[in-house]
Short mmCIF file of C-alpha atoms in Angstrom, two decimals:
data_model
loop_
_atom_site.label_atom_id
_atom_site.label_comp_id
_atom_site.label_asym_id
_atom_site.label_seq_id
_atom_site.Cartn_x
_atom_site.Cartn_y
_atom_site.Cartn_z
CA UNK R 10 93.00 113.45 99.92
CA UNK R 11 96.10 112.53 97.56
CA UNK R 12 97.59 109.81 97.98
CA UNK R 13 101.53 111.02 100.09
CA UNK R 14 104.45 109.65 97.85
CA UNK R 15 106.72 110.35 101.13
CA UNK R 16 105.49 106.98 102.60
CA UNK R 17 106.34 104.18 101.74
CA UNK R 18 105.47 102.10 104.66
CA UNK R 19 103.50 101.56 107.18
CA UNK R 20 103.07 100.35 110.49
CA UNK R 21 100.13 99.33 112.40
CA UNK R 22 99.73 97.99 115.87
CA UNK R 23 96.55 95.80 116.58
CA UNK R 24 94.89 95.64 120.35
CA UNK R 25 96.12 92.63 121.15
CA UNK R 26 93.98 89.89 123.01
CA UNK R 27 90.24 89.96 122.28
CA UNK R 28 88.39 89.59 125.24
CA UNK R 29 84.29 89.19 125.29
CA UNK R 30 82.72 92.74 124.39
CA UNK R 31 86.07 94.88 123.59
CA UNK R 32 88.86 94.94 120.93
CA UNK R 33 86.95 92.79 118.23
CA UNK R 34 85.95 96.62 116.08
CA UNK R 35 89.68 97.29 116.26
CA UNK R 36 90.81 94.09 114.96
CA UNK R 37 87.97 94.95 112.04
CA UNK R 38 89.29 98.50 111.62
CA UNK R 39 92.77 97.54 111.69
CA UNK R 40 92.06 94.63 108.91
CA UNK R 41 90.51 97.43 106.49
CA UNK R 42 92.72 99.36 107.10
CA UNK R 43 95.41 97.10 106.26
CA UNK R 44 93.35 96.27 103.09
CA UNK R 45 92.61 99.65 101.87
CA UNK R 46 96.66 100.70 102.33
CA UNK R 47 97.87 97.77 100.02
CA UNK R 48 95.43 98.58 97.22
CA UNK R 49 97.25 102.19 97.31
CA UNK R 50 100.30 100.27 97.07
CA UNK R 51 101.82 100.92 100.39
CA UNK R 52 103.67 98.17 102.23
CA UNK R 53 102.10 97.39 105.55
CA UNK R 54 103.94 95.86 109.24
CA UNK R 55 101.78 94.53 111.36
CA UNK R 56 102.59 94.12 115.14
CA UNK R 57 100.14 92.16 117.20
CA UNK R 58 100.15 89.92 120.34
CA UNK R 59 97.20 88.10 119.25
CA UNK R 60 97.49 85.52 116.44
CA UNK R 61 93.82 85.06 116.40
CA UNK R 62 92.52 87.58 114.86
CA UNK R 63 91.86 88.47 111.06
CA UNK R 64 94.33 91.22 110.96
CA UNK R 65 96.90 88.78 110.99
CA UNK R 66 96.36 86.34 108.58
CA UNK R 67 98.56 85.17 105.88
CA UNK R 68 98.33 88.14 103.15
CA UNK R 69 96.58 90.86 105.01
CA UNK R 70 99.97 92.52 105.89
CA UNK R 71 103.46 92.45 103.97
CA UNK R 72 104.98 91.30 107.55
CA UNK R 73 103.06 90.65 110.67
CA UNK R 74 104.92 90.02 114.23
CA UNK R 75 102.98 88.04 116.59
CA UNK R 76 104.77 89.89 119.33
CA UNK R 77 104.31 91.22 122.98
CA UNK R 78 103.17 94.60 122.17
CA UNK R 79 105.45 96.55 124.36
CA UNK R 80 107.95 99.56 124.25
CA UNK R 81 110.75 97.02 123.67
CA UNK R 82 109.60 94.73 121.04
CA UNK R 83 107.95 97.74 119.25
CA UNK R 84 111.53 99.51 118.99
CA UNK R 85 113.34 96.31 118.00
CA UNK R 86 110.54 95.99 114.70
CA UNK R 87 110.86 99.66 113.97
CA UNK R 88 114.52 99.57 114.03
CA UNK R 89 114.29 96.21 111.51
CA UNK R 90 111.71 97.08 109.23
CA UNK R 91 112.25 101.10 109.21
CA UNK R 92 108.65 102.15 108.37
CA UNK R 93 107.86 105.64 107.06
CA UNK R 94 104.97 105.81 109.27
CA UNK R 95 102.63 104.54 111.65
CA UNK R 96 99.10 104.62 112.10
CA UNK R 97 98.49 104.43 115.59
CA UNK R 98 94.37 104.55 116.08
CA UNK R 99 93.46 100.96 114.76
CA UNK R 100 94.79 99.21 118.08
CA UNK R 101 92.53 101.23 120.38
CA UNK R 102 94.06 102.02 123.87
CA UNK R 103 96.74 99.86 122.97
CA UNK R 104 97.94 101.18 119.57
CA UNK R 105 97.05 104.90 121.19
CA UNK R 106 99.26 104.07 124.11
CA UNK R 107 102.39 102.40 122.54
CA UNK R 108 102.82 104.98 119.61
CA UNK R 109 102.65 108.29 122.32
CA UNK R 110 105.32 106.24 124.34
CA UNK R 111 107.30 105.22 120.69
CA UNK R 112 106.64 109.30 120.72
CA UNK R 113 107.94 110.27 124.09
CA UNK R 114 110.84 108.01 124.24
CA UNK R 115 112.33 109.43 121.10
CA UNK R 116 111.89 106.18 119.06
CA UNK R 117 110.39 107.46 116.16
CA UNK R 118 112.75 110.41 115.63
CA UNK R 119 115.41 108.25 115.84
CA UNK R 120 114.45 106.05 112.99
CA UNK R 121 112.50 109.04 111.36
CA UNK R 122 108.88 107.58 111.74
CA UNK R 123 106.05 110.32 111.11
CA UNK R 124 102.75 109.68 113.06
CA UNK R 125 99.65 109.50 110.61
CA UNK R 126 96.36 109.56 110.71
CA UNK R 127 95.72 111.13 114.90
CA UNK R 128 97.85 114.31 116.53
CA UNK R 129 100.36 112.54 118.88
CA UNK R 130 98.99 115.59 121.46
CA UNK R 131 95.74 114.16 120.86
CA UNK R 132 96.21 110.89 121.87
CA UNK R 133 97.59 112.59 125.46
CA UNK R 134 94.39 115.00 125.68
CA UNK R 135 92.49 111.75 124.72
CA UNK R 136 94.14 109.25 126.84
CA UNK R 137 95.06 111.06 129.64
CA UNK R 138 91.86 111.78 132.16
CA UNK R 139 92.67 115.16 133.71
CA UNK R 140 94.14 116.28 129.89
CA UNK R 141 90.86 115.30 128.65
CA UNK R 142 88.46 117.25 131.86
CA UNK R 143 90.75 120.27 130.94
CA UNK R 144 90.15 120.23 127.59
CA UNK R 145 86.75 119.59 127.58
CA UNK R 146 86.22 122.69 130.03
CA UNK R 147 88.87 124.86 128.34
CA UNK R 148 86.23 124.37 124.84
CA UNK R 149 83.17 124.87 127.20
CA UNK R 150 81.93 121.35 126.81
CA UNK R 151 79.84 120.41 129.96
CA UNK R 152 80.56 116.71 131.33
CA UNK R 153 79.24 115.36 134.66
CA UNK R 154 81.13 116.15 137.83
CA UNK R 155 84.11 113.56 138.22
CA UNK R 156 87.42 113.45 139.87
CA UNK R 157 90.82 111.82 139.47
CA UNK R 158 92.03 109.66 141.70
CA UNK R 159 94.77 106.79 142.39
CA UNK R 160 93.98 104.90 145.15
CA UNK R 161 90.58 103.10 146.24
CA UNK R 162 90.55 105.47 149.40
CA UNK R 163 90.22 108.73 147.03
CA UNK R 164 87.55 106.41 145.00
CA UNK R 165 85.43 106.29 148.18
CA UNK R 166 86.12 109.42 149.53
CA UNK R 167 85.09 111.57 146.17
CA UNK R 168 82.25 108.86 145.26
CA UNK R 169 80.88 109.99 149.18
CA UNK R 170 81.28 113.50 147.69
CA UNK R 171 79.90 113.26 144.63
CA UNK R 172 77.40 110.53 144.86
CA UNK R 173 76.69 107.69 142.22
CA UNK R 174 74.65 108.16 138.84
CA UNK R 175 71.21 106.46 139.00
#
């Protein structure tokens, strides 16, 4: 794939705190990535909450926030460092989740921000459970029998119906 010459720069939002078995790949990903982007001579923002990673050391980004990675804060850096893009899929849930809000809440039309790398409507059939069982049966893809719910009363009553894997 050619290298785009309509972006400039880019922005990439890590997962935040590492916790024991989950986010350390991202932070891995994300550092690559980050790696890879500045050899093709694009400028890189980095937003992440945790300072402890290796994404966010000295040199891996051209600016890195150690920022709550929220709606907010994420608007405030777009609107000061005015990326070109941002490439949402190296945060995991996190970087997923904050660039389809960015997306919904009209942030990155405002500043003119084009999403790279994932479809912002597949983050939502992704991300979003009963998007995702739709999908999945709409392509003819069999998964195991499984129900939405929002409340540990609908847990019980549909694990009741449906039994537990063993």
């Amino acid at each position: 794939m050619p290298k785009r010459t309509d972006i400039h720069k880019v922005l990439i939002i890590g997962s935040g705190p590492i916790v024991i078995g989950q986010a350390c790949e991202f932070d891995y990903s994300g550092t690559q990535a980050c790696k890879a982007l500045r050899l093709l001579g694009y400028e890189i923002v980095l937003v992440n909450s945790n300072p402890a990673t290796i994404m966010t050391d000295p040199g891996m980004a051209d600016a890195t926030y150690i920022e709550p990675l929220n709606l907010q804060v994420l608007t405030e850096i777009i609107a000061a460092e005015r990326p070109d893009a941002i490439l949402p899929n190296l945060g995991g849930q996190t970087g997923l989740n904050l660039s389809s809000e960015l997306h919904r809440t009209g942030v990155l039309d405002r500043f003119g921000v084009k999403v790279i790398g994932v479809n912002v409507d597949a983050i939502h059939r992704g991300e979003d459970r009963i998007a995702f069982k739709e999908t999945m049966h709409r392509l003819g893809i069999d998964m195991p029998a499984s129900q939405a719910v929002t409340s540990v009363e609908e847990a019980e009553r549909v694990a009741a119906e449906l039994g537990y894997p063993w």
